[in-house]
């Protein structure tokens, strides 16, 4: 839901000039001066400027979801999550979902249906995460991983996902949000 679609009570702050602090291949760390229109108070705020991301819930004809395991350096752990990645410049989120699914897992299926969008971390990031749904996913080929990726593919029964979230096995917040979007559409509708 875009800001204002339901009548926000807090007006947006006035945003002044932005200053680049650091730039990496994944994001730019920026700072800008903002002022509250309600109080006139001003402050400097840092945020990460980064591309939008996507993740994709790919469902097989026999009721499994295609998931991946990979080591996440920020957490220092292997996580169980959905395939996904950066939406490249000029690429639609649906095209990114299709590309990432094939690259990371070798799976492909019916056309991508976009089922949800969330803010990655609105306190300090300006990007969004787009979730796609692919039905009838089947193995089409081998993985085509980026140089630093080490990914194992795991098929998980869709009906087991709520318990895996409850037990903390699936704990990546953006993946949990993706499954929530799928649940809003009705779990039973997606299970063969």
Tab-separated table of C-alpha atoms in Angstrom:
chain	number	residue	atom	x	y	z
A	1	UNK	CA	0.000	0.000	0.000
A	2	UNK	CA	1.481	3.327	-0.979
A	3	UNK	CA	1.749	6.107	1.544
A	4	UNK	CA	-1.516	7.979	1.826
A	5	UNK	CA	-3.725	5.176	0.496
A	6	UNK	CA	-5.358	4.923	3.913
A	7	UNK	CA	-4.982	8.466	5.251
A	8	UNK	CA	-1.673	8.734	7.109
A	9	UNK	CA	-1.606	10.768	10.313
A	10	UNK	CA	2.055	11.790	10.086
A	11	UNK	CA	3.086	14.122	7.261
A	12	UNK	CA	6.262	13.290	5.320
A	13	UNK	CA	9.390	15.105	6.413
A	14	UNK	CA	11.055	17.647	4.148
A	15	UNK	CA	14.180	16.044	2.675
A	16	UNK	CA	17.200	18.234	2.005
A	17	UNK	CA	20.301	17.528	-0.040
A	18	UNK	CA	21.747	14.021	-0.046
A	19	UNK	CA	25.443	13.361	0.549
A	20	UNK	CA	27.156	10.121	-0.470
A	21	UNK	CA	29.204	8.619	2.372
A	22	UNK	CA	30.346	5.331	0.825
A	23	UNK	CA	29.650	3.268	-2.274
A	24	UNK	CA	29.915	-0.505	-2.648
A	25	UNK	CA	28.867	-2.898	-5.401
A	26	UNK	CA	25.646	-3.681	-3.481
A	27	UNK	CA	24.552	-0.296	-2.125
A	28	UNK	CA	25.412	3.352	-1.549
A	29	UNK	CA	25.426	4.722	1.998
A	30	UNK	CA	23.887	8.198	1.907
A	31	UNK	CA	23.054	10.878	4.439
A	32	UNK	CA	20.469	13.585	4.114
A	33	UNK	CA	19.186	16.373	6.295
A	34	UNK	CA	15.472	16.122	7.038
A	35	UNK	CA	13.076	18.449	8.807
A	36	UNK	CA	9.785	17.614	10.484
A	37	UNK	CA	6.951	19.778	9.137
A	38	UNK	CA	5.096	19.324	12.432
A	39	UNK	CA	7.841	20.427	14.843
A	40	UNK	CA	10.505	22.049	12.675
A	41	UNK	CA	13.132	19.766	14.222
A	42	UNK	CA	15.860	18.751	11.799
A	43	UNK	CA	18.394	15.968	11.800
A	44	UNK	CA	20.823	14.035	9.668
A	45	UNK	CA	19.691	10.554	8.641
A	46	UNK	CA	21.683	7.809	6.952
A	47	UNK	CA	20.145	5.293	4.587
A	48	UNK	CA	21.167	2.604	2.141
A	49	UNK	CA	20.343	3.311	-1.485
A	50	UNK	CA	20.030	-0.048	-3.207
A	51	UNK	CA	18.198	-1.748	-6.039
A	52	UNK	CA	14.907	-3.522	-5.540
A	53	UNK	CA	15.079	-7.257	-4.868
A	54	UNK	CA	12.840	-10.163	-5.734
A	55	UNK	CA	12.089	-13.580	-4.330
A	56	UNK	CA	10.049	-16.322	-5.910
A	57	UNK	CA	7.790	-19.029	-4.517
A	58	UNK	CA	8.062	-21.755	-7.147
A	59	UNK	CA	5.558	-24.562	-6.609
A	60	UNK	CA	5.997	-28.001	-8.137
A	61	UNK	CA	3.056	-30.032	-9.480
A	62	UNK	CA	3.338	-32.392	-6.470
A	63	UNK	CA	2.917	-29.671	-3.809
A	64	UNK	CA	6.509	-28.734	-3.000
A	65	UNK	CA	8.088	-25.294	-2.932
A	66	UNK	CA	11.562	-24.896	-4.434
A	67	UNK	CA	13.823	-23.494	-1.719
A	68	UNK	CA	17.541	-22.909	-1.376
A	69	UNK	CA	20.140	-23.140	1.340
A	70	UNK	CA	23.059	-20.738	1.358
A	71	UNK	CA	25.523	-19.219	3.788
A	72	UNK	CA	24.559	-15.653	4.692
A	73	UNK	CA	27.588	-13.595	5.682
A	74	UNK	CA	25.657	-10.962	7.638
A	75	UNK	CA	24.202	-13.574	9.972
A	76	UNK	CA	27.101	-16.006	9.705
A	77	UNK	CA	24.713	-18.939	9.176
A	78	UNK	CA	23.242	-21.130	6.473
A	79	UNK	CA	19.634	-20.102	5.852
A	80	UNK	CA	16.688	-21.826	4.200
A	81	UNK	CA	15.020	-19.344	1.885
A	82	UNK	CA	13.373	-18.727	-1.450
A	83	UNK	CA	15.428	-18.103	-4.581
A	84	UNK	CA	15.825	-14.426	-5.355
A	85	UNK	CA	18.140	-11.529	-5.928
A	86	UNK	CA	18.557	-8.048	-7.321
A	87	UNK	CA	16.194	-6.637	-9.919
A	88	UNK	CA	18.629	-5.424	-12.576
A	89	UNK	CA	18.258	-1.928	-14.109
A	90	UNK	CA	15.572	-1.990	-16.803
A	91	UNK	CA	14.330	-5.416	-15.678
A	92	UNK	CA	10.814	-6.022	-14.382
A	93	UNK	CA	10.422	-7.799	-11.036
A	94	UNK	CA	8.684	-10.690	-12.842
A	95	UNK	CA	11.621	-11.096	-15.238
A	96	UNK	CA	14.040	-10.978	-12.286
A	97	UNK	CA	12.046	-13.713	-10.508
A	98	UNK	CA	12.164	-15.918	-13.591
A	99	UNK	CA	15.905	-15.308	-14.077
A	100	UNK	CA	16.848	-15.850	-10.425
A	101	UNK	CA	14.776	-19.045	-10.169
A	102	UNK	CA	16.502	-20.550	-13.198
A	103	UNK	CA	20.008	-19.356	-12.238
A	104	UNK	CA	19.876	-20.433	-8.591
A	105	UNK	CA	17.907	-23.670	-8.929
A	106	UNK	CA	17.624	-24.778	-12.558
A	107	UNK	CA	13.817	-24.723	-12.163
A	108	UNK	CA	11.297	-22.951	-14.382
A	109	UNK	CA	7.534	-23.074	-14.702
A	110	UNK	CA	4.434	-21.162	-15.705
A	111	UNK	CA	4.510	-17.393	-16.057
A	112	UNK	CA	5.448	-15.412	-12.965
A	113	UNK	CA	2.478	-13.972	-11.080
A	114	UNK	CA	3.470	-11.100	-8.791
A	115	UNK	CA	1.765	-11.596	-5.419
A	116	UNK	CA	3.254	-9.018	-3.061
A	117	UNK	CA	5.649	-6.180	-2.341
A	118	UNK	CA	7.235	-5.242	0.990
A	119	UNK	CA	9.739	-2.621	2.112
A	120	UNK	CA	13.022	-4.352	2.917
A	121	UNK	CA	13.806	-2.176	5.955
A	122	UNK	CA	12.199	1.280	5.665
A	123	UNK	CA	14.093	2.663	8.661
A	124	UNK	CA	17.347	2.573	6.716
A	125	UNK	CA	16.812	1.246	3.173
A	126	UNK	CA	14.955	2.714	0.206
A	127	UNK	CA	14.239	-0.493	-1.709
A	128	UNK	CA	11.356	-2.904	-1.980
A	129	UNK	CA	11.161	-6.676	-2.310
A	130	UNK	CA	8.814	-8.108	-4.932
A	131	UNK	CA	7.475	-11.644	-4.511
A	132	UNK	CA	6.571	-13.749	-7.503
A	133	UNK	CA	4.647	-17.014	-7.688
A	134	UNK	CA	5.530	-19.666	-10.277
A	135	UNK	CA	3.242	-22.677	-10.606
A	136	UNK	CA	4.135	-26.044	-12.134
A	137	UNK	CA	7.855	-25.553	-11.579
A	138	UNK	CA	10.021	-28.346	-12.966
A	139	UNK	CA	13.762	-28.881	-13.228
A	140	UNK	CA	14.855	-27.558	-16.630
A	141	UNK	CA	18.632	-27.602	-16.284
A	142	UNK	CA	21.569	-26.976	-14.016
A	143	UNK	CA	22.278	-24.012	-11.777
A	144	UNK	CA	24.170	-21.019	-13.194
A	145	UNK	CA	25.500	-19.442	-10.009
A	146	UNK	CA	27.426	-16.215	-9.598
A	147	UNK	CA	31.091	-16.680	-8.714
A	148	UNK	CA	30.616	-16.271	-4.965
A	149	UNK	CA	27.359	-18.255	-4.648
A	150	UNK	CA	27.192	-21.734	-3.142
A	151	UNK	CA	23.557	-22.809	-3.172
A	152	UNK	CA	21.884	-26.142	-2.468
A	153	UNK	CA	18.353	-26.703	-3.765
A	154	UNK	CA	15.824	-28.208	-1.383
A	155	UNK	CA	12.229	-29.176	-2.167
A	156	UNK	CA	9.966	-28.551	0.834
A	157	UNK	CA	6.324	-29.618	1.098
A	158	UNK	CA	4.297	-26.420	1.021
A	159	UNK	CA	2.118	-27.763	3.839
A	160	UNK	CA	5.230	-27.986	6.077
A	161	UNK	CA	6.209	-24.327	5.649
A	162	UNK	CA	4.094	-22.914	8.536
A	163	UNK	CA	5.707	-25.363	10.986
A	164	UNK	CA	9.193	-24.548	9.655
A	165	UNK	CA	8.518	-20.847	10.212
A	166	UNK	CA	7.111	-21.501	13.707
A	167	UNK	CA	10.202	-23.568	14.632
A	168	UNK	CA	12.575	-20.892	13.324
A	169	UNK	CA	13.980	-23.076	10.542
A	170	UNK	CA	12.743	-20.490	8.038
A	171	UNK	CA	13.614	-17.167	9.683
A	172	UNK	CA	14.605	-14.813	6.863
A	173	UNK	CA	12.076	-12.000	7.314
A	174	UNK	CA	11.601	-11.346	3.603
A	175	UNK	CA	10.962	-15.043	2.972
A	176	UNK	CA	8.431	-15.176	5.819
A	177	UNK	CA	6.729	-12.128	4.265
A	178	UNK	CA	6.648	-13.898	0.886
A	179	UNK	CA	4.966	-16.931	2.421
A	180	UNK	CA	2.495	-14.614	4.144
A	181	UNK	CA	1.541	-13.173	0.753
A	182	UNK	CA	1.076	-16.714	-0.517
A	183	UNK	CA	-1.037	-17.581	2.544
A	184	UNK	CA	-3.248	-14.546	1.910
A	185	UNK	CA	-4.078	-16.112	-1.442
A	186	UNK	CA	-5.025	-19.401	0.245
A	187	UNK	CA	-2.542	-22.219	0.859
A	188	UNK	CA	-4.950	-24.924	-0.308
A	189	UNK	CA	-5.413	-23.172	-3.643
A	190	UNK	CA	-1.717	-23.746	-4.411
A	191	UNK	CA	-1.331	-27.341	-3.268
A	192	UNK	CA	-2.097	-30.039	-5.831
